[in-house]
mmCIF file of N, CA and C in Angstrom:
data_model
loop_
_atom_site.group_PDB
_atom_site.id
_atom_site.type_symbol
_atom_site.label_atom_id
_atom_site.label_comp_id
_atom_site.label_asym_id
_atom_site.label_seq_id
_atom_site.Cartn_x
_atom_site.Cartn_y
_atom_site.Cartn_z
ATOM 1 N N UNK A 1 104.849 -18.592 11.289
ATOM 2 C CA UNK A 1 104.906 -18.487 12.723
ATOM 3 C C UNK A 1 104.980 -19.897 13.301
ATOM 4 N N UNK A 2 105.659 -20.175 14.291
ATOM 5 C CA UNK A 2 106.157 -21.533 14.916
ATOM 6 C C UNK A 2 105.432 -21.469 16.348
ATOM 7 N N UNK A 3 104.684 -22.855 16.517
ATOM 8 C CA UNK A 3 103.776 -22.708 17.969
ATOM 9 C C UNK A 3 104.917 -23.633 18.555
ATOM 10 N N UNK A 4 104.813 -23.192 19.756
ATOM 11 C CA UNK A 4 105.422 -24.524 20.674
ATOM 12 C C UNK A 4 104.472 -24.759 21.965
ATOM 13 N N UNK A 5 104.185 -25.814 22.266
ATOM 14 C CA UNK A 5 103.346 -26.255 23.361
ATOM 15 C C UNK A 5 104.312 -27.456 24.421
ATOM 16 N N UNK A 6 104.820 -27.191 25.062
ATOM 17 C CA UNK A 6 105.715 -28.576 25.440
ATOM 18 C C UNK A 6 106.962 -28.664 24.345
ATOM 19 N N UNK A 7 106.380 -30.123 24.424
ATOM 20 C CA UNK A 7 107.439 -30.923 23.291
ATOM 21 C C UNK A 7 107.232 -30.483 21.360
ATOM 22 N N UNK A 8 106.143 -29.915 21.804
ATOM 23 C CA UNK A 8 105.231 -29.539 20.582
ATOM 24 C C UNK A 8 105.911 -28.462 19.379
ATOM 25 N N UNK A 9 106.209 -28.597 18.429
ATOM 26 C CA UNK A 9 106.485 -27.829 17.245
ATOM 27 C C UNK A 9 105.540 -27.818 16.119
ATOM 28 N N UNK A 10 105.307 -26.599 15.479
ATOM 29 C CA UNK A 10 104.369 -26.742 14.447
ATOM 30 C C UNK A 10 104.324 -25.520 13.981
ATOM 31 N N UNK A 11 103.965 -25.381 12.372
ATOM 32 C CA UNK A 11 103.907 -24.152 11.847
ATOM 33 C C UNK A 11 102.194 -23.390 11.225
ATOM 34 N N UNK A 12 102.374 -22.424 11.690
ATOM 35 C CA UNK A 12 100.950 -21.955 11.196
ATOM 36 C C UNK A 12 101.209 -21.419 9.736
ATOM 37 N N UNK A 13 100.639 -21.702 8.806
ATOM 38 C CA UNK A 13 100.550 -21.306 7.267
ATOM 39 C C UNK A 13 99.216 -20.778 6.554
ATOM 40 N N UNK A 14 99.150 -19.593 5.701
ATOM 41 C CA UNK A 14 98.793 -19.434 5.333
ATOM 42 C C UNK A 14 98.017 -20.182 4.080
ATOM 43 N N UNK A 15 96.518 -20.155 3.453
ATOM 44 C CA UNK A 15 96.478 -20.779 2.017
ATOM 45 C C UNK A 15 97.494 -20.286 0.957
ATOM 46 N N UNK A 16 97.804 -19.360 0.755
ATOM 47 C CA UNK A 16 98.450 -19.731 -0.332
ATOM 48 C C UNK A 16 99.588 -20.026 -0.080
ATOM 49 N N UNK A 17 100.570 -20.232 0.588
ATOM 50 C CA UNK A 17 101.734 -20.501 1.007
ATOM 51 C C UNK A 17 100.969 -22.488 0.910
ATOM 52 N N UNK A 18 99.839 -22.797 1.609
ATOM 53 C CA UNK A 18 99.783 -24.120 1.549
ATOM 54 C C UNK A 18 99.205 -24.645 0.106
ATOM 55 N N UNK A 19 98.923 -23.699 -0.826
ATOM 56 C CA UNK A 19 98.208 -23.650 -2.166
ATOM 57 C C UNK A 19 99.656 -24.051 -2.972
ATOM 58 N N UNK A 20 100.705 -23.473 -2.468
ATOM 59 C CA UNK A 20 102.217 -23.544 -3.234
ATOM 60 C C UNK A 20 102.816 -24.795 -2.578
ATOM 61 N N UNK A 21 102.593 -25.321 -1.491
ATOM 62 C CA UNK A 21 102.891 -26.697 -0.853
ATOM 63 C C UNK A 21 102.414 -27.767 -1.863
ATOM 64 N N UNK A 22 101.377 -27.706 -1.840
ATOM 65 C CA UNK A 22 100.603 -28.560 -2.615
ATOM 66 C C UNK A 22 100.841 -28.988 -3.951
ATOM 67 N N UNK A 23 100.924 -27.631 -4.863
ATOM 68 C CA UNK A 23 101.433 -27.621 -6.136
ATOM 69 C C UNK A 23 102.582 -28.042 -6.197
ATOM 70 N N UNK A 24 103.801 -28.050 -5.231
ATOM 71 C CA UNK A 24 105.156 -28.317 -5.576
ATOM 72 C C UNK A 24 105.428 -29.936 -5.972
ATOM 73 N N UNK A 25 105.515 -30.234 -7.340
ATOM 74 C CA UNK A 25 105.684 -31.721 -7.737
ATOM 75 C C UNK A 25 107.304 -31.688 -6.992
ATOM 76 N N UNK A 26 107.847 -31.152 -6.713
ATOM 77 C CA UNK A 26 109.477 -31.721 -5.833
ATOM 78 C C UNK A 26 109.269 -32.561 -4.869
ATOM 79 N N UNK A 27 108.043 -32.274 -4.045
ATOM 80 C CA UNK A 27 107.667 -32.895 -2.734
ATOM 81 C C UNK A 27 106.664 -33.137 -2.682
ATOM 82 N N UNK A 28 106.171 -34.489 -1.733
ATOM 83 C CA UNK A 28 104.882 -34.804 -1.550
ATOM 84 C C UNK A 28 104.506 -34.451 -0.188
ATOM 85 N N UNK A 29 103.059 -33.372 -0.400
ATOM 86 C CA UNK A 29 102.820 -32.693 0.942
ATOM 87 C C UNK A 29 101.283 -33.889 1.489
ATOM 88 N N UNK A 30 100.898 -34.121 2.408
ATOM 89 C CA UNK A 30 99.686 -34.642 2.736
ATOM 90 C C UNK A 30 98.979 -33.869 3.196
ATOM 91 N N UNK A 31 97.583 -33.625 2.797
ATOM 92 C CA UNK A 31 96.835 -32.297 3.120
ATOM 93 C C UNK A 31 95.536 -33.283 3.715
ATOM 94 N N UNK A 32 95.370 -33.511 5.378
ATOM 95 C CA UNK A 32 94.983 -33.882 6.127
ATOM 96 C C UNK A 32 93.841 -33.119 6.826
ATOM 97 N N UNK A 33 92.653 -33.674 6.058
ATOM 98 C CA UNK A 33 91.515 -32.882 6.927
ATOM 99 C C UNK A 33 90.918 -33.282 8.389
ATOM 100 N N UNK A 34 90.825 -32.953 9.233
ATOM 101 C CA UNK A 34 90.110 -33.488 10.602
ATOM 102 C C UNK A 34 88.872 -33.513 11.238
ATOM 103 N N UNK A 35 88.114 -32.891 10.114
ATOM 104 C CA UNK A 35 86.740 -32.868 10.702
ATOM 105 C C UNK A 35 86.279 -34.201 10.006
ATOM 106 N N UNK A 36 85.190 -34.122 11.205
ATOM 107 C CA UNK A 36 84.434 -35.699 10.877
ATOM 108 C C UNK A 36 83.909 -35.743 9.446
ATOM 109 N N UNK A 37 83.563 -36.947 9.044
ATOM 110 C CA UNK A 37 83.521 -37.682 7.701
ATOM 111 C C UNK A 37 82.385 -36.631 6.634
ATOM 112 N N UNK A 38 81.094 -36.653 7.372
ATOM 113 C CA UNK A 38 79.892 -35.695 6.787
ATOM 114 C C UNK A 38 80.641 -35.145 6.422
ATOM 115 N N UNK A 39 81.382 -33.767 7.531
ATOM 116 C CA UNK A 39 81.956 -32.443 7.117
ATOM 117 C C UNK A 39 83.192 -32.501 5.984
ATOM 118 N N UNK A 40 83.867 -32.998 5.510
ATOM 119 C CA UNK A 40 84.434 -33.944 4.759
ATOM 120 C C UNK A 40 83.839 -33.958 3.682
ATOM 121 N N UNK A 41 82.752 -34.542 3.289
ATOM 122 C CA UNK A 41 81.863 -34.852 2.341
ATOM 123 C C UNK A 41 80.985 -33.666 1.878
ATOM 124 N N UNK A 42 80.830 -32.699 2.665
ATOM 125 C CA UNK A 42 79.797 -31.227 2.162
ATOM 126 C C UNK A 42 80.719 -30.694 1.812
ATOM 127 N N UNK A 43 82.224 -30.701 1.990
ATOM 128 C CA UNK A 43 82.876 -30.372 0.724
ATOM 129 C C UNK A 43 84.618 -29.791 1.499
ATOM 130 N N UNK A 44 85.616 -30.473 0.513
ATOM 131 C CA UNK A 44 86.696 -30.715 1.285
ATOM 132 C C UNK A 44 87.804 -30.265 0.286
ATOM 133 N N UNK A 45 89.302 -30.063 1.083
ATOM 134 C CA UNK A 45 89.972 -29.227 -0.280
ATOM 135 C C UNK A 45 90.499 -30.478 -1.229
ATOM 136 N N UNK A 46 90.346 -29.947 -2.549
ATOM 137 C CA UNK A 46 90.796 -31.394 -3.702
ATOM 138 C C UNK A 46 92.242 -31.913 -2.770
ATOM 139 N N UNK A 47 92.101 -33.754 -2.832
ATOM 140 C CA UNK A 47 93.190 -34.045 -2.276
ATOM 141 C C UNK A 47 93.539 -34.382 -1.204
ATOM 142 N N UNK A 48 92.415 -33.816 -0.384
ATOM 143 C CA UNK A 48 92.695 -33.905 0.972
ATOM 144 C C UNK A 48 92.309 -35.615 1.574
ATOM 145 N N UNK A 49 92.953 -36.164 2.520
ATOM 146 C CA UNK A 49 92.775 -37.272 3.300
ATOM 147 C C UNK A 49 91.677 -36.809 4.751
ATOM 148 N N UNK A 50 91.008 -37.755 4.909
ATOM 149 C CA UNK A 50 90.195 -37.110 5.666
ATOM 150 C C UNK A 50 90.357 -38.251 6.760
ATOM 151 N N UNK A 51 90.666 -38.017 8.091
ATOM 152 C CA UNK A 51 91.171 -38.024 9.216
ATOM 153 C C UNK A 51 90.641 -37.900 10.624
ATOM 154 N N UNK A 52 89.524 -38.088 10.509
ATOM 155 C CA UNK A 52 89.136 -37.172 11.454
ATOM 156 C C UNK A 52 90.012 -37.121 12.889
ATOM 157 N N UNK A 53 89.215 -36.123 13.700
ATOM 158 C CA UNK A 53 90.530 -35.700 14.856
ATOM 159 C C UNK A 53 90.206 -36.660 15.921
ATOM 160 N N UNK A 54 89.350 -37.167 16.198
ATOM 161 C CA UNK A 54 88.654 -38.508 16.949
ATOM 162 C C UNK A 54 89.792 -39.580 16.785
ATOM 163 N N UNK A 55 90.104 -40.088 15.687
ATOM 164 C CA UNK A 55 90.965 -40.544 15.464
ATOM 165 C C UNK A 55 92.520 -41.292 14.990
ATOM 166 N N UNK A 56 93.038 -39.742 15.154
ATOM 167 C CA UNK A 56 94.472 -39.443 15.006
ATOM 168 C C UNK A 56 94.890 -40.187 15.441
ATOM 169 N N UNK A 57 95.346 -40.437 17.174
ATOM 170 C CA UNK A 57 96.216 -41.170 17.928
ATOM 171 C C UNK A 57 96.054 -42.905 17.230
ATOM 172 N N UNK A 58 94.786 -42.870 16.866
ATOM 173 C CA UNK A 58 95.034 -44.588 16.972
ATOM 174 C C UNK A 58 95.262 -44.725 14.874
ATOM 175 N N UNK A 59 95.174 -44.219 14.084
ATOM 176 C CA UNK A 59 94.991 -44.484 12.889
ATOM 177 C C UNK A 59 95.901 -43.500 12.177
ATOM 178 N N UNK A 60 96.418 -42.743 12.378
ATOM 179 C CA UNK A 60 97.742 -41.944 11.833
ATOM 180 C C UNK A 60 98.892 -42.109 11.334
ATOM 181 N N UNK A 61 99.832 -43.281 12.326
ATOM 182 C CA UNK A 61 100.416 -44.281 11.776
ATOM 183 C C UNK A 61 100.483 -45.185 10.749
ATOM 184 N N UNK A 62 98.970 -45.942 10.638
ATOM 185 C CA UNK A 62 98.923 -46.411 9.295
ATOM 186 C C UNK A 62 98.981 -45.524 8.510
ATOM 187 N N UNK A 63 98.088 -44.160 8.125
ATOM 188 C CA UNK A 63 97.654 -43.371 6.910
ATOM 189 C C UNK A 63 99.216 -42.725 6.845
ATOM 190 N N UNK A 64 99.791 -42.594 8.291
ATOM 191 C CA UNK A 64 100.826 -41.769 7.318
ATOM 192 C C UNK A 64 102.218 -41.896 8.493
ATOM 193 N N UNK A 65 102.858 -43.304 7.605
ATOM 194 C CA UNK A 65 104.105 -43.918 7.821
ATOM 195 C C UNK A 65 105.345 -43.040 8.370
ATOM 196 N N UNK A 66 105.718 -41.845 7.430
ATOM 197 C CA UNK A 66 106.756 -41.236 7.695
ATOM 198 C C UNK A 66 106.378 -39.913 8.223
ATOM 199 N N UNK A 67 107.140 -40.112 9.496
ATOM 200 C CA UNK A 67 107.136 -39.094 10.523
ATOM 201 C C UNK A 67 107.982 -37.795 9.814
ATOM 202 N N UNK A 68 108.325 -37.839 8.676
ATOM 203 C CA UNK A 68 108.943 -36.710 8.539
ATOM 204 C C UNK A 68 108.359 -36.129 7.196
ATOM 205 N N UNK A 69 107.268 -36.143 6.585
ATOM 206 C CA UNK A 69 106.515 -35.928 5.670
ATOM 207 C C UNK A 69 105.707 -35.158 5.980
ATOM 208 N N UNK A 70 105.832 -33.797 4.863
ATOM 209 C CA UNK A 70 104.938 -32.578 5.230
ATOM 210 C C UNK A 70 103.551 -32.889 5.201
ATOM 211 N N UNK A 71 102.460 -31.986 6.328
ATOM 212 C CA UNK A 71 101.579 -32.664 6.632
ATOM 213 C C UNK A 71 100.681 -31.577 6.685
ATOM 214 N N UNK A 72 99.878 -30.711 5.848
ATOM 215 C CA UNK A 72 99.289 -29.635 6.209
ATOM 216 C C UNK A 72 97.616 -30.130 6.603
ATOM 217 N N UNK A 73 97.181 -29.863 8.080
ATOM 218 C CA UNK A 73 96.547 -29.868 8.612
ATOM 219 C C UNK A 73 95.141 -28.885 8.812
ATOM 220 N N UNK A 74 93.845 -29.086 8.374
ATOM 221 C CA UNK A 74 92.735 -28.072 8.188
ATOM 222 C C UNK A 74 91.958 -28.948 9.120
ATOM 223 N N UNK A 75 90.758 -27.980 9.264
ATOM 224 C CA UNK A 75 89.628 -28.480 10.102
ATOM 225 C C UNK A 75 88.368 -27.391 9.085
ATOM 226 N N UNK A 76 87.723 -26.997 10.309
ATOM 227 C CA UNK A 76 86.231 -26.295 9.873
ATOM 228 C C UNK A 76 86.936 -24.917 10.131
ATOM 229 N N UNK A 77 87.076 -24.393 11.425
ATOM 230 C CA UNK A 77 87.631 -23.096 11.975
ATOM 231 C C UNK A 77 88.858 -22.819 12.693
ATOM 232 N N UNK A 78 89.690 -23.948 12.815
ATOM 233 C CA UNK A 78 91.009 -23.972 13.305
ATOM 234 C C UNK A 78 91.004 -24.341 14.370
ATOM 235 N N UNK A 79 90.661 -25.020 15.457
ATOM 236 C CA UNK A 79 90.516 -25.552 16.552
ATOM 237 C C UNK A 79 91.184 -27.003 16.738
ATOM 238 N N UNK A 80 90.094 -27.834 15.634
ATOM 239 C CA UNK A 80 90.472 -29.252 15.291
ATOM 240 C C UNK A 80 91.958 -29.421 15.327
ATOM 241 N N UNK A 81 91.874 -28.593 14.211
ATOM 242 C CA UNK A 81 93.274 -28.382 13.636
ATOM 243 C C UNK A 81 94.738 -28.052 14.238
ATOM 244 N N UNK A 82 94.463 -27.329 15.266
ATOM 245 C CA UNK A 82 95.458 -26.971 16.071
ATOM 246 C C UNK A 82 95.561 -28.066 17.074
ATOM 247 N N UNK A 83 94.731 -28.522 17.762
ATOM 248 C CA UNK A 83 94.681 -29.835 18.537
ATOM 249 C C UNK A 83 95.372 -31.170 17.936
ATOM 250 N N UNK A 84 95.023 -31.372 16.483
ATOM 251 C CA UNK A 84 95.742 -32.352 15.459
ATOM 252 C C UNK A 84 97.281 -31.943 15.448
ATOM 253 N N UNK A 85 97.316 -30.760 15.450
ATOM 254 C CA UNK A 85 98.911 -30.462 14.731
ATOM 255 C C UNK A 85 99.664 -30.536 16.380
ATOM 256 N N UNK A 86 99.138 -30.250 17.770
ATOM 257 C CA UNK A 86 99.936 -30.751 18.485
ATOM 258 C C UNK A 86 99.886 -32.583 19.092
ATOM 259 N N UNK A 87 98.794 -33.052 18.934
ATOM 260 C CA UNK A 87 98.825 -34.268 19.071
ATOM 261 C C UNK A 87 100.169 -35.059 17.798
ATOM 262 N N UNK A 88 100.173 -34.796 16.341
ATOM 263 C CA UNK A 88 100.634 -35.222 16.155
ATOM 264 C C UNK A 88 102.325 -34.925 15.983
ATOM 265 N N UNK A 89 102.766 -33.806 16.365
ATOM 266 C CA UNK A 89 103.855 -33.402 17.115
ATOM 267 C C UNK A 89 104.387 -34.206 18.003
ATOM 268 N N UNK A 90 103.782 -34.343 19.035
ATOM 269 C CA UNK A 90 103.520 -34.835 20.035
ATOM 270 C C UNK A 90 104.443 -36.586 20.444
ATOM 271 N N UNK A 91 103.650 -36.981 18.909
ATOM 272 C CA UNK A 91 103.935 -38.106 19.085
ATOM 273 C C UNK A 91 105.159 -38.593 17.683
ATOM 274 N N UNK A 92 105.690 -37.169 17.145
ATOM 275 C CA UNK A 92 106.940 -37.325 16.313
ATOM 276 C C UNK A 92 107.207 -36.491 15.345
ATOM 277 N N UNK A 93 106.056 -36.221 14.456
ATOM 278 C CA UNK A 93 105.889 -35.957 13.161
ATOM 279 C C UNK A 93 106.633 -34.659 13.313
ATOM 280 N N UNK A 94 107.125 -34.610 12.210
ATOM 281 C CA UNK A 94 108.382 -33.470 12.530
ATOM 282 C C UNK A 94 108.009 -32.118 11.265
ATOM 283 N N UNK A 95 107.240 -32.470 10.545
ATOM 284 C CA UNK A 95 106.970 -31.393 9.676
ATOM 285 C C UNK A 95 105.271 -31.102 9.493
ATOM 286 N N UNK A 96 104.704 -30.538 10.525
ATOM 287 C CA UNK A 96 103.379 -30.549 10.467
ATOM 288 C C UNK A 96 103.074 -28.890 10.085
ATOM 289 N N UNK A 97 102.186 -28.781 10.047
ATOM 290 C CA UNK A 97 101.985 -26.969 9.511
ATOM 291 C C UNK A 97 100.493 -26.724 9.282
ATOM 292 N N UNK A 98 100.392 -26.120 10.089
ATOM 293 C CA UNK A 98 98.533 -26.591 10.365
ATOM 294 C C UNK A 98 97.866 -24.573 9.552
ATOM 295 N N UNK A 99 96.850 -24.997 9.109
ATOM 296 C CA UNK A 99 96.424 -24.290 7.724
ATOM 297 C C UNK A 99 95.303 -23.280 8.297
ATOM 298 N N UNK A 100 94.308 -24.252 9.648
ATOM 299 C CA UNK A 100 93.567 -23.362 10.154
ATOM 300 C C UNK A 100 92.298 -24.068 9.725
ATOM 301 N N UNK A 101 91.361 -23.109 9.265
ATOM 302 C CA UNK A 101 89.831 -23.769 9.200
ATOM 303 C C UNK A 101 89.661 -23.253 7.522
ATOM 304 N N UNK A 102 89.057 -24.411 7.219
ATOM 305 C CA UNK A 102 88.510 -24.450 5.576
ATOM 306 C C UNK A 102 87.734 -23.137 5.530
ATOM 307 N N UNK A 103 86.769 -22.452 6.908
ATOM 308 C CA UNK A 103 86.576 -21.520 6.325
ATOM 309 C C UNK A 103 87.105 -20.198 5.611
ATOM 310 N N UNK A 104 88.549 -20.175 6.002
ATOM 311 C CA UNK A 104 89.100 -19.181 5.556
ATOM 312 C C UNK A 104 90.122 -19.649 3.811
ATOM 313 N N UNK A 105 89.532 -20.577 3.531
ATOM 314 C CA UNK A 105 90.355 -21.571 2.265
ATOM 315 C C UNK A 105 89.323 -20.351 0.797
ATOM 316 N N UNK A 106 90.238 -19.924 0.213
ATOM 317 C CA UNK A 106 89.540 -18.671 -0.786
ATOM 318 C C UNK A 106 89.865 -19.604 -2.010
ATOM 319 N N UNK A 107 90.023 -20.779 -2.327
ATOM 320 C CA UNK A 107 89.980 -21.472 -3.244
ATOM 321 C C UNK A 107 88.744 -22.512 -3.186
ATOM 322 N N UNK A 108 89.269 -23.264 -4.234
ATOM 323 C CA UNK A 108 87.808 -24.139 -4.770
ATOM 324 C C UNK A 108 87.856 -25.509 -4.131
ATOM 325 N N UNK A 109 86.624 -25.954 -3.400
ATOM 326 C CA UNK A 109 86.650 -26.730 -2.707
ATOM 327 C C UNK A 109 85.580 -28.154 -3.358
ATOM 328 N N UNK A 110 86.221 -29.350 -3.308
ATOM 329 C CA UNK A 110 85.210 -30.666 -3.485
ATOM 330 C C UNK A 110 84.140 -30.720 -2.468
ATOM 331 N N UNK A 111 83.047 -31.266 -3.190
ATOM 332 C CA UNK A 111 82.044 -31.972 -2.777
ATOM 333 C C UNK A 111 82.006 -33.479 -3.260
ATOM 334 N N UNK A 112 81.714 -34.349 -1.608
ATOM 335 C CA UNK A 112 81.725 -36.074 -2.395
ATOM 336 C C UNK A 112 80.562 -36.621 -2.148
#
């Protein structure tokens, strides 16, 4: 399903559809978490970059150069997350696909 907000494009995805993103060695997907650092740390999906949504606008750019690099987007309950995936729309990123909230993630999750 495709959100549009404005200028805004973005895709809502399911886990396993983002479970098969992930796995695909053809492409490199970035699996971008947004909750703050703690939440992050009590336990986050293997892989994930942690981001928080505080500071997208100013630190996004560095972590992640190409605006056209798949970017699957989680939070706690999908809120973060949806706010991330239009901010960074917003400001280019052309393949974002936001996952929703870790709570609904039925796979195995890190603790750091």
């Amino acid at each position: 399903m495709e959100n549009t907000t404005f200028n805004t494009v973005y895709k809502n995805i399911l886990p396993y559809q983002a479970i098969n993103m992930i796995n695909d060695i053809s492409t490199y997907t970035v699996l971008l978490d947004v909750r703050r650092s703690d939440e992050y740390n009590a336990g986050h999906i293997k892989g994930a970059v942690n981001l928080p949504l505080s500071r997208i606008l100013t630190d996004c750019r560095r972590l992640l150069p190409d605006t056209k690099q798949e970017i699957i987007v989680y939070c706690h309950s999908g809120q973060r997350s949806k706010t991330a995936c239009i901010q960074l729309s917003n400001i280019g990123y052309t393949n974002v696909y936001d996952l929703g909230g870790i709570i609904d993630w039925p796979f195995e999750v890190v603790i750091s």
